[in-house]
């Protein structure tokens, strides 16, 4: 979502909704969706329904993101070609037909990039860089911060000699041939890619919005399933437990842990042992690598945006 919204990243947050409300509101008002995940089904079936749904979203996302990113990448490559230094950028939108001697058997117009500090040298020397340079044939066509683009006309057979001498004098001959058809095709390609990107943008943002919501809702249902399963495994049947949501601020987290521990340590003596000796390994229970408490605990992170 953040990648697609590029310039309006501040809008990302308002598009990250679950069931049309912000994430914290959705979680605090959470109710199991009976229509999507019928509780008459077995736990295994419910988890498979969720898994299938999210896998489908994931596959769709990969396909859509790949298509959009290819389009965006091609467009950026073309834009890059039309920007940057005169040594590398496309010259198609700079030069005109009348800058060139075209359709001549003997003469050719070359384009030369000359650093601004060397303009005087260029004017003094270009006619003598090779034999058969047409006198007074140079024109300044375009300038950027560092250099200017000059045209010069000479006889075709002097090209190699001219290029070699130009290089020695810090003048760069661009490899460019004026071809109206090619230049037109490039412009059309850029327009087409730009139009395609705009066309895909709206539907893609809508799809992301809808499926972010679907994926987030599925994720919270998985959390609810885990709370249920873990509570049954720990406290047995009949089901007799209450799930709560707590949203402490950072300063109070340690204190809250202590209060909860005092309240519920009687439920699980092994948790007390783990808290006393956090590195202790109980055979068959790999708990030293994760947080373990005498109550069932899962963290839900609603800060999904990792940038400010």
Coordinates of C-alpha atoms in Angstrom, one line a residue:
X1 CA 0.0 0.0 0.0
X2 CA 2.8 2.4 1.0
X3 CA 4.7 1.6 -2.2
X4 CA 1.7 2.1 -4.4
X5 CA 0.6 5.4 -2.8
X6 CA 4.1 6.8 -3.3
X7 CA 3.6 10.6 -2.9
X8 CA 0.7 10.4 -0.5
X9 CA 2.1 8.0 2.1
X10 CA 0.3 9.9 4.8
X11 CA -2.9 8.5 3.3
X12 CA -1.8 4.9 3.9
X13 CA -3.0 4.9 7.5
X14 CA -6.5 5.9 6.5
X15 CA -6.7 3.1 4.0
X16 CA -5.6 0.5 6.5
X17 CA -9.0 -0.4 7.9
X18 CA -10.7 -3.6 9.1
X19 CA -14.4 -3.8 8.3
X20 CA -14.5 -0.1 7.6
X21 CA -13.1 0.9 11.1
X22 CA -9.6 1.5 12.4
X23 CA -7.7 -1.5 13.6
X24 CA -7.9 -0.8 17.3
X25 CA -11.6 -0.2 17.1
X26 CA -12.1 -3.4 15.2
X27 CA -10.1 -5.4 17.8
X28 CA -11.9 -3.9 20.8
X29 CA -15.3 -4.6 19.2
X30 CA -14.2 -8.0 17.9
X31 CA -17.0 -10.6 17.3
X32 CA -16.4 -13.9 15.7
X33 CA -17.7 -13.9 12.0
X34 CA -20.1 -16.8 12.0
X35 CA -20.9 -16.5 8.3
X36 CA -17.2 -16.7 7.2
X37 CA -16.0 -19.1 9.8
X38 CA -18.9 -21.3 11.0
X39 CA -18.2 -22.5 14.5
X40 CA -20.2 -25.7 13.8
X41 CA -17.1 -26.8 11.8
X42 CA -14.1 -28.4 13.5
X43 CA -11.2 -26.3 14.6
X44 CA -9.1 -27.9 11.9
X45 CA -11.6 -27.0 9.2
X46 CA -11.8 -23.4 10.5
X47 CA -8.1 -23.0 10.4
X48 CA -8.0 -24.5 6.9
X49 CA -10.7 -22.1 5.7
X50 CA -8.6 -19.1 7.0
X51 CA -5.4 -20.5 5.6
X52 CA -6.9 -21.1 2.1
X53 CA -8.4 -17.6 2.1
X54 CA -5.1 -15.9 3.1
X55 CA -3.0 -18.0 0.6
X56 CA -5.4 -16.9 -2.1
X57 CA -4.9 -13.2 -1.1
X58 CA -1.2 -13.7 -1.0
X59 CA -1.0 -15.3 -4.5
X60 CA -3.2 -12.5 -5.9
X61 CA -1.1 -9.9 -4.3
X62 CA 2.1 -11.3 -5.7
X63 CA 0.6 -11.3 -9.2
X64 CA -0.8 -7.8 -9.0
X65 CA 2.3 -6.3 -7.4
X66 CA 4.5 -7.9 -10.0
X67 CA 2.4 -6.6 -12.9
X68 CA 2.3 -3.1 -11.4
X69 CA 6.0 -3.0 -10.4
X70 CA 7.0 -4.1 -13.9
X71 CA 5.0 -1.2 -15.4
X72 CA 6.4 1.2 -12.8
X73 CA 10.0 0.0 -13.4
X74 CA 9.7 0.4 -17.2
X75 CA 8.3 3.8 -16.8
X76 CA 11.0 4.9 -14.4
X77 CA 13.7 3.5 -16.8
X78 CA 12.2 5.7 -19.6
X79 CA 12.0 8.7 -17.3
X80 CA 15.6 8.1 -16.2
X81 CA 16.7 8.1 -19.8
X82 CA 15.1 11.5 -20.2
X83 CA 16.8 13.0 -17.2
X84 CA 20.3 13.2 -15.9
X85 CA 23.6 14.2 -17.5
X86 CA 24.0 15.0 -21.2
X87 CA 26.6 12.3 -21.3
X88 CA 23.9 9.6 -20.7
X89 CA 20.4 11.0 -21.1
X90 CA 18.2 10.5 -24.1
X91 CA 18.6 13.4 -26.6
X92 CA 15.3 12.7 -28.4
X93 CA 13.4 15.6 -26.8
X94 CA 16.3 18.0 -27.1
X95 CA 17.2 17.9 -30.8
X96 CA 15.1 18.9 -33.9
X97 CA 15.2 17.8 -37.4
X98 CA 16.7 21.1 -38.6
X99 CA 19.8 20.5 -36.4
X100 CA 21.0 17.8 -38.7
X101 CA 22.3 17.3 -42.3
X102 CA 20.1 14.3 -43.2
X103 CA 20.1 12.0 -46.2
X104 CA 23.6 13.0 -47.4
X105 CA 25.9 10.5 -48.9
X106 CA 29.0 12.4 -47.7
X107 CA 28.1 14.6 -44.8
X108 CA 27.0 13.7 -41.3
X109 CA 26.1 15.8 -38.2
X110 CA 27.6 14.6 -34.9
X111 CA 26.5 15.7 -31.4
X112 CA 29.3 16.5 -28.9
X113 CA 29.0 17.1 -25.2
X114 CA 31.4 19.9 -24.1
X115 CA 32.1 20.8 -20.5
X116 CA 31.1 24.4 -19.8
X117 CA 34.7 25.3 -18.9
X118 CA 35.9 24.2 -22.3
X119 CA 33.5 26.1 -24.5
X120 CA 36.3 28.5 -25.7
X121 CA 38.6 25.5 -26.5
X122 CA 35.8 23.9 -28.5
X123 CA 35.1 27.0 -30.6
X124 CA 38.9 27.4 -31.3
X125 CA 39.6 23.7 -32.1
X126 CA 36.6 21.9 -33.5
X127 CA 37.4 22.7 -37.1
X128 CA 40.9 21.3 -36.8
X129 CA 40.1 18.1 -34.8
X130 CA 40.0 16.2 -38.1
X131 CA 40.2 17.0 -41.8
X132 CA 37.0 17.7 -43.6
X133 CA 35.1 19.4 -40.8
X134 CA 32.6 21.9 -42.3
X135 CA 33.8 25.3 -41.1
X136 CA 31.4 27.3 -38.8
X137 CA 29.0 24.3 -38.7
X138 CA 28.8 24.1 -34.9
X139 CA 25.7 25.2 -32.9
X140 CA 24.9 25.0 -29.2
X141 CA 21.7 23.1 -29.0
X142 CA 21.2 22.6 -25.2
X143 CA 22.8 23.2 -21.8
X144 CA 22.6 21.6 -18.4
X145 CA 24.4 22.5 -15.2
X146 CA 27.8 21.1 -16.3
X147 CA 27.9 20.9 -20.1
X148 CA 26.6 22.0 -23.4
X149 CA 25.4 19.9 -26.4
X150 CA 27.0 21.1 -29.7
X151 CA 26.3 19.9 -33.2
X152 CA 29.1 19.8 -35.8
X153 CA 29.0 18.6 -39.4
X154 CA 31.8 16.8 -41.2
X155 CA 32.5 14.3 -43.9
X156 CA 31.6 10.7 -43.0
X157 CA 35.1 9.3 -43.7
X158 CA 36.5 11.7 -41.0
X159 CA 34.2 10.3 -38.2
X160 CA 36.7 8.0 -36.5
X161 CA 39.5 10.5 -36.6
X162 CA 37.3 13.2 -35.2
X163 CA 36.0 11.0 -32.4
X164 CA 39.5 10.1 -31.3
X165 CA 40.8 13.7 -31.3
X166 CA 37.7 14.9 -29.5
X167 CA 38.2 12.4 -26.7
X168 CA 41.8 13.6 -26.3
X169 CA 40.4 17.1 -25.8
X170 CA 37.7 16.0 -23.3
X171 CA 34.9 16.4 -25.8
X172 CA 32.5 13.5 -25.8
X173 CA 30.8 12.5 -29.1
X174 CA 27.4 11.0 -28.4
X175 CA 26.4 8.0 -30.4
X176 CA 23.2 9.4 -31.8
X177 CA 21.4 9.1 -35.1
X178 CA 18.4 11.2 -35.9
X179 CA 15.5 8.8 -36.5
X180 CA 12.0 10.3 -36.3
X181 CA 10.2 7.0 -36.2
X182 CA 12.2 5.7 -33.2
X183 CA 11.8 8.9 -31.3
X184 CA 8.1 8.9 -31.9
X185 CA 7.9 5.3 -30.8
X186 CA 9.7 6.2 -27.5
X187 CA 7.4 9.0 -26.8
X188 CA 4.3 6.9 -27.5
X189 CA 5.7 4.1 -25.2
X190 CA 6.1 6.6 -22.4
X191 CA 2.6 7.9 -22.8
X192 CA 1.2 4.4 -23.0
X193 CA 3.0 3.3 -19.8
X194 CA 2.0 6.4 -18.0
X195 CA -1.7 5.9 -18.9
X196 CA -1.5 2.2 -18.0
X197 CA -0.1 3.0 -14.6
X198 CA -2.8 5.6 -13.9
X199 CA -5.5 3.0 -15.1
X200 CA -4.2 0.3 -12.7
X201 CA -3.6 2.6 -9.8
X202 CA -7.3 3.1 -8.7
X203 CA -8.3 -0.6 -8.9
X204 CA -5.1 -1.7 -7.2
X205 CA -5.6 0.6 -4.2
X206 CA -9.2 -0.6 -3.9
X207 CA -8.1 -4.2 -4.1
X208 CA -5.3 -3.6 -1.4
X209 CA -7.8 -1.8 0.8
X210 CA -10.4 -4.7 0.6
X211 CA -7.8 -7.4 1.0
X212 CA -5.9 -5.7 3.8
X213 CA -9.1 -5.7 5.7
X214 CA -9.8 -9.4 4.9
X215 CA -6.3 -10.4 5.9
X216 CA -6.3 -8.5 9.1
X217 CA -9.7 -9.9 10.1
X218 CA -8.4 -13.4 9.3
X219 CA -5.3 -12.7 11.4
X220 CA -7.4 -11.6 14.5
X221 CA -9.6 -14.7 14.1
X222 CA -6.4 -16.8 14.2
X223 CA -5.5 -15.0 17.4
X224 CA -8.9 -15.9 18.8
X225 CA -8.5 -19.5 17.8
X226 CA -5.1 -19.7 19.4
X227 CA -6.4 -18.2 22.7
X228 CA -9.2 -20.8 22.7
X229 CA -7.0 -23.8 21.9
X230 CA -4.2 -22.8 24.2
X231 CA -6.7 -22.2 27.1
X232 CA -8.4 -25.6 26.6
X233 CA -4.9 -27.3 26.5
X234 CA -3.9 -25.5 29.7
X235 CA -7.0 -25.4 31.8
X236 CA -8.9 -28.4 30.4
X237 CA -12.7 -28.9 29.9
X238 CA -15.4 -27.8 30.4
X239 CA -14.3 -24.5 28.8
X240 CA -14.2 -22.0 31.6
X241 CA -12.0 -18.9 30.8
X242 CA -12.3 -15.3 29.8
X243 CA -10.3 -13.6 27.1
X244 CA -9.5 -9.9 27.7
X245 CA -7.8 -7.1 25.7
X246 CA -5.3 -5.0 27.4
X247 CA -3.6 -1.9 25.9
X248 CA -1.0 -0.7 28.5
X249 CA 1.3 2.2 27.8
X250 CA 5.0 1.4 27.6
X251 CA 5.8 2.7 31.1
X252 CA 3.4 0.4 32.8
X253 CA 4.2 -2.9 31.0
X254 CA 6.6 -4.3 33.6
X255 CA 4.2 -3.3 36.4
X256 CA 1.3 -4.9 34.6
X257 CA 3.2 -8.2 34.1
X258 CA 3.9 -8.3 37.9
X259 CA 0.3 -7.7 38.8
X260 CA -1.0 -10.3 36.3
X261 CA 1.7 -12.8 37.6
X262 CA 0.6 -12.3 41.2
X263 CA -3.1 -12.8 40.2
X264 CA -2.6 -15.9 38.1
X265 CA 0.5 -17.7 39.3
X266 CA -1.7 -20.3 41.0
X267 CA -2.9 -21.5 37.6
X268 CA 0.5 -22.8 36.4
X269 CA 3.3 -23.7 38.6
X270 CA 5.6 -24.5 35.7
X271 CA 5.3 -20.8 34.6
X272 CA 6.6 -19.8 38.0
X273 CA 9.6 -22.0 37.6
X274 CA 10.3 -20.5 34.2
X275 CA 10.0 -17.0 35.5
X276 CA 12.3 -17.8 38.3
X277 CA 14.9 -19.6 36.0
X278 CA 14.2 -18.2 32.6
X279 CA 16.9 -20.3 31.0
X280 CA 15.6 -23.6 32.4
X281 CA 14.7 -26.2 29.9
X282 CA 11.8 -28.5 30.6
X283 CA 12.0 -31.7 28.5
X284 CA 9.4 -31.5 25.6
X285 CA 8.6 -27.9 26.4
X286 CA 10.7 -25.4 24.4
X287 CA 9.8 -22.3 26.4
X288 CA 13.1 -20.7 27.1
X289 CA 13.0 -19.0 23.7
X290 CA 9.6 -17.4 24.1
X291 CA 7.6 -15.5 26.6
X292 CA 5.6 -17.9 28.8
X293 CA 3.2 -16.8 31.6
X294 CA 0.8 -18.6 33.9
X295 CA -2.0 -17.0 31.7
X296 CA -2.4 -17.4 27.9
X297 CA -0.9 -14.4 26.2
X298 CA -0.7 -13.2 22.6
X299 CA 0.6 -9.9 21.4
X300 CA -1.3 -8.0 18.6
X301 CA 0.7 -5.4 16.9
X302 CA -1.4 -2.6 15.4
X303 CA 1.5 -0.5 14.4
X304 CA 1.8 -2.0 11.0
X305 CA 3.6 1.0 9.4
X306 CA 7.3 0.8 10.1
X307 CA 7.9 4.4 8.9
X308 CA 7.1 7.6 10.7

